[in-house]
Every structure is written in C-alpha cells, then in structure tokens.
Coordinates of C-alpha atoms in Angstrom, one line a residue:
Chain B
X1 CA 22.5 -45.8 -0.3
X2 CA 23.8 -47.8 2.6
X3 CA 22.5 -46.8 6.0
X4 CA 24.4 -45.9 9.2
X5 CA 26.6 -48.7 10.4
X6 CA 27.9 -49.2 13.9
X7 CA 30.6 -51.6 15.1
X8 CA 30.7 -53.7 17.1
X9 CA 27.1 -54.6 17.7
X10 CA 27.7 -56.2 21.1
X11 CA 30.4 -55.7 23.6
X12 CA 31.1 -57.0 27.1
X13 CA 33.7 -55.2 29.2
X14 CA 34.7 -55.1 32.9
X15 CA 34.7 -52.2 35.2
X16 CA 37.7 -49.9 34.8
X17 CA 38.4 -50.9 31.2
X18 CA 37.9 -48.5 28.3
X19 CA 36.0 -49.0 25.1
X20 CA 35.8 -47.5 21.6
X21 CA 32.7 -47.6 19.4
X22 CA 32.7 -46.8 15.7
X23 CA 30.1 -45.2 13.5
X24 CA 30.0 -44.8 9.7
X25 CA 27.4 -42.3 8.5
X26 CA 25.3 -42.4 5.4
X27 CA 27.4 -41.4 2.4
X28 CA 27.3 -37.6 2.1
X29 CA 26.2 -37.0 5.7
X30 CA 28.7 -34.9 7.5
X31 CA 27.0 -34.5 10.9
X32 CA 27.2 -37.4 13.3
X33 CA 25.5 -37.5 16.7
X34 CA 25.8 -40.0 19.5
X35 CA 23.0 -41.0 22.0
X36 CA 22.9 -43.3 25.1
X37 CA 19.8 -45.3 25.7
X38 CA 19.1 -46.9 29.1
X39 CA 15.8 -48.1 30.6
X40 CA 16.1 -45.6 33.5
X41 CA 17.2 -42.4 31.7
X42 CA 15.8 -43.1 28.2
X43 CA 17.6 -41.5 25.3
X44 CA 20.2 -38.9 26.1
X45 CA 22.4 -36.9 23.8
X46 CA 26.1 -37.4 24.1
X47 CA 27.7 -35.2 21.5
X48 CA 27.6 -34.1 17.8
X49 CA 30.4 -33.8 15.3
X50 CA 30.6 -31.9 12.1
X51 CA 33.7 -31.5 9.9
X52 CA 35.9 -33.1 12.6
X53 CA 34.7 -30.6 15.2
X54 CA 32.5 -31.2 18.2
X55 CA 29.7 -28.8 18.0
X56 CA 27.6 -29.8 20.9
X57 CA 28.1 -31.9 24.0
X58 CA 25.5 -33.4 26.4
X59 CA 25.7 -33.6 30.2
X60 CA 28.1 -36.5 30.5
X61 CA 31.4 -36.8 32.4
X62 CA 34.7 -36.3 30.7
X63 CA 35.1 -40.1 30.5
X64 CA 33.0 -39.9 27.4
X65 CA 34.8 -38.5 24.4
X66 CA 34.6 -38.7 20.7
X67 CA 36.1 -37.7 17.5
X68 CA 35.3 -37.5 13.8
X69 CA 37.6 -38.3 10.9
X70 CA 37.9 -36.5 7.5
X71 CA 35.7 -39.1 5.9
X72 CA 32.9 -38.3 8.5
X73 CA 33.3 -41.6 10.3
X74 CA 33.1 -41.1 14.0
X75 CA 34.3 -42.9 17.1
X76 CA 33.3 -42.5 20.7
X77 CA 35.4 -43.6 23.6
X78 CA 34.5 -44.4 27.2
X79 CA 37.3 -44.7 29.7
X80 CA 37.3 -46.2 33.2
X81 CA 34.0 -48.0 32.6
X82 CA 31.4 -48.1 35.3
X83 CA 28.4 -50.5 35.7
X84 CA 26.1 -47.6 34.9
X85 CA 27.6 -47.2 31.4
X86 CA 25.8 -50.4 30.3
X87 CA 23.5 -49.1 27.6
X88 CA 22.6 -49.1 23.9
X89 CA 24.8 -46.5 22.2
X90 CA 23.1 -45.1 19.1
X91 CA 24.8 -43.1 16.3
X92 CA 22.9 -40.9 13.9
X93 CA 23.9 -39.0 10.8
X94 CA 22.4 -36.0 9.2
X95 CA 22.6 -34.2 5.8
X96 CA 23.6 -30.7 6.8
X97 CA 22.9 -27.6 4.7
X98 CA 19.2 -28.4 4.4
X99 CA 16.3 -27.4 6.6
X100 CA 15.2 -31.0 7.3
X101 CA 17.3 -31.7 10.4
X102 CA 16.4 -35.4 9.9
X103 CA 18.6 -37.8 11.7
X104 CA 19.1 -41.4 10.6
X105 CA 20.1 -43.9 13.2
X106 CA 22.4 -47.0 13.1
X107 CA 21.5 -50.3 14.7
X108 CA 23.4 -49.4 17.9
X109 CA 26.1 -51.0 20.0
X110 CA 24.9 -52.9 23.1
X111 CA 27.6 -52.4 25.8
X112 CA 27.5 -54.5 28.9
X113 CA 29.8 -53.6 31.8
X114 CA 30.3 -56.3 34.4
Chain M
X1 CA 16.1 -26.1 28.0
X2 CA 13.6 -28.0 26.0
X3 CA 11.5 -30.9 27.4
X4 CA 9.4 -33.5 25.7
X5 CA 6.6 -35.3 27.5
X6 CA 4.8 -38.4 26.4
X7 CA 2.1 -39.1 29.0
X8 CA 1.1 -42.6 27.8
X9 CA 3.7 -45.2 28.7
X10 CA 1.7 -48.0 27.0
X11 CA -1.1 -48.3 24.6
X12 CA -2.7 -51.0 22.6
X13 CA -4.9 -51.1 19.5
X14 CA -6.7 -53.7 17.4
X15 CA -5.3 -54.5 14.0
X16 CA -6.9 -52.2 11.3
X17 CA -8.0 -49.7 13.9
X18 CA -6.7 -46.1 14.5
X19 CA -4.7 -45.0 17.4
X20 CA -3.3 -41.6 18.5
X21 CA -0.1 -41.1 20.6
X22 CA 0.2 -37.9 22.5
X23 CA 3.2 -35.6 22.9
X24 CA 3.7 -32.2 24.5
X25 CA 6.9 -30.1 24.6
X26 CA 8.2 -27.0 26.1
X27 CA 10.5 -24.5 24.4
X28 CA 11.1 -20.8 24.0
X29 CA 12.2 -21.3 20.4
X30 CA 9.9 -20.0 17.7
X31 CA 11.2 -22.1 14.8
X32 CA 12.0 -25.8 15.5
X33 CA 11.5 -29.3 14.3
X34 CA 9.5 -32.2 15.7
X35 CA 9.8 -35.8 14.9
X36 CA 8.3 -39.2 15.7
X37 CA 10.6 -42.1 15.8
X38 CA 9.7 -45.8 15.9
X39 CA 11.9 -48.4 17.7
X40 CA 10.7 -52.0 17.1
X41 CA 12.1 -54.9 19.2
X42 CA 15.1 -55.0 16.8
X43 CA 16.1 -51.7 18.5
X44 CA 16.7 -50.0 15.1
X45 CA 15.4 -46.4 15.5
X46 CA 13.3 -45.5 12.4
X47 CA 12.2 -42.0 11.5
X48 CA 8.4 -42.0 11.0
X49 CA 7.5 -38.4 10.3
X50 CA 8.8 -34.8 10.6
X51 CA 7.0 -31.5 11.3
X52 CA 8.6 -28.0 10.9
X53 CA 7.2 -25.5 13.3
X54 CA 6.9 -22.7 10.8
X55 CA 4.6 -24.9 8.6
X56 CA 0.9 -24.8 9.6
X57 CA 0.0 -27.8 7.5
X58 CA 0.1 -31.1 9.4
X59 CA 2.6 -33.6 8.0
X60 CA 1.4 -36.9 6.6
X61 CA 3.3 -40.0 5.6
X62 CA 1.1 -42.8 4.3
X63 CA -0.8 -44.2 7.3
X64 CA 0.9 -41.8 9.7
X65 CA -0.2 -38.3 10.3
X66 CA 0.3 -35.6 13.0
X67 CA -1.8 -33.1 14.7
X68 CA 0.5 -30.1 15.4
X69 CA -0.9 -27.5 17.7
X70 CA 1.9 -24.9 18.0
X71 CA 0.1 -22.6 20.6
X72 CA -0.7 -25.6 22.8
X73 CA 2.8 -27.1 22.2
X74 CA 1.2 -30.4 21.3
X75 CA 2.3 -32.9 18.6
X76 CA 0.3 -36.1 18.4
X77 CA 0.8 -39.0 16.1
X78 CA -2.1 -40.8 14.5
X79 CA -1.7 -44.2 13.0
X80 CA -4.5 -45.4 10.7
X81 CA -5.2 -49.0 9.7
X82 CA -2.8 -50.3 12.4
X83 CA -0.7 -53.3 11.3
X84 CA 1.1 -55.9 13.4
X85 CA 4.4 -54.4 12.2
X86 CA 3.5 -51.1 13.9
X87 CA 4.2 -52.8 17.3
X88 CA 7.1 -50.8 18.7
X89 CA 8.2 -48.0 21.1
X90 CA 7.4 -44.6 19.7
X91 CA 9.4 -41.6 20.6
X92 CA 8.5 -38.0 20.2
X93 CA 11.6 -35.8 19.6
X94 CA 12.5 -32.1 19.3
X95 CA 15.3 -30.2 17.6
X96 CA 15.7 -26.4 18.1
X97 CA 17.1 -25.9 14.6
X98 CA 19.4 -23.0 14.1
X99 CA 22.3 -25.3 13.4
X100 CA 21.8 -27.6 16.4
X101 CA 21.3 -31.3 15.7
X102 CA 20.8 -32.2 19.4
X103 CA 17.6 -34.3 19.6
X104 CA 15.6 -34.2 22.9
X105 CA 13.5 -37.3 23.3
X106 CA 10.4 -38.1 25.3
X107 CA 10.3 -41.3 27.4
X108 CA 8.4 -43.1 24.7
X109 CA 5.1 -44.9 24.3
X110 CA 5.0 -48.7 23.9
X111 CA 2.4 -49.5 21.3
X112 CA 1.1 -53.0 20.9
X113 CA -1.1 -54.0 17.9
X114 CA -3.4 -56.8 18.7
X115 CA -4.5 -59.3 16.0

C-alpha cells in the first residue's frame, strides 16, 4: 500500500498571503489529522477529520482551517500568514473501527513565511 | 488535559549497546494508548511501537520494547543492539482513545548512536 502523501513538500510564502496544503491518506483510512511542528512549540495538534466532518480541533486561531473530501483526501488552509506560521506541517491517517489508534504520518510540508 | 513529559533532551549510545528513553504522562483516563515515534533527519515520522493501557504485557517489536508502568504513569522505550540507523528524535505520544485520534506528544529525545 502507498503511504500518506503530502503536497507540496516545500513552500515559501510572504506575510499576509494564504496557503493550502494537501494530504492523501493511506487507502482505506478515513481519519486524517494535521499537526504543526516547530522548534519552540514541538508537535501540536491542529484538527482531525473523519467522513468529511471535523471531529476535533486544537488550540489554533481561526486562520487555520481544513476540510476533507469524500475520498478522504484532506486539505488545510492558513489565511493571512504570519512569520510564526513557519513550520513543518504533518498529516497522519488512521484506520478507524479498530482499537489500534495507530496514526501513520506523511513526509510533511515545510512552510516558510518571509 | 493530558501531558507527556520526556526528561532527556539528548542521549547517546554506542553502537550495539542498549539504551532506555524515559517518558511520563498525566491523564485521568483509564483506558488509553501510548506510542513511541521516531523522526530521523529526513523528518518522516515513523511509528515504532504501541501500548494499550488495558494490556499488562509490555509491547515488543524486534529490538524495541517498552516498560509500561500504569500506576506510575511511566512508559519507557528500550532499544537493544543499537544501530546507526536508530539515530533520530524519539517522541512519546498519548491518545485517550474513546474515538479521539488527537495525539499529545512529548518534546522529544534526540538519540545519537556512536560508531
């Protein structure tokens, strides 16, 4: 099976712009979660989607949003970019309906805001 | 809210030796899941091992094993026969279960395997 894929892998944006990141989960996985990784704050949960519905959201401002499509692919959007949004954004997918709760991560999107 | 603490920011081990990484957590949940993830310099997060809180038996995956002490809320990772490819950041993580897939991570331990 193919792993979790994320596009683009690298992105450079300027302050005030918006950005959309994409994530394709492992085939058959219906839960997709997003995480932000920075040197200062570490790994922080952004949100989780299942069957096109957001089930959980972390403590991030409303500039961070996401959605999930019927094929389980997910996108996250950050509007009005700030310098502090520079980070590695990781997507993870899970096979629901089991008791494993294992999450498998993609390679990440490195976002640099200048 | 759950918290995960990794008290060792950096560790090193000689190739072929054994090393133990520490992790403690705090939760009021009774049934939950604990994980160790590895993040090598490539930045790809890789699942190393999983432990379910309701299972008393410690999980083992090849050279990786855990020491799960539920009462002490401790979850350490032991790496046997360390290899150069084990050099990475190691993150301890917690999921409360009950339908939640929100992982809470520790700050990580940077492990260097020395030839």
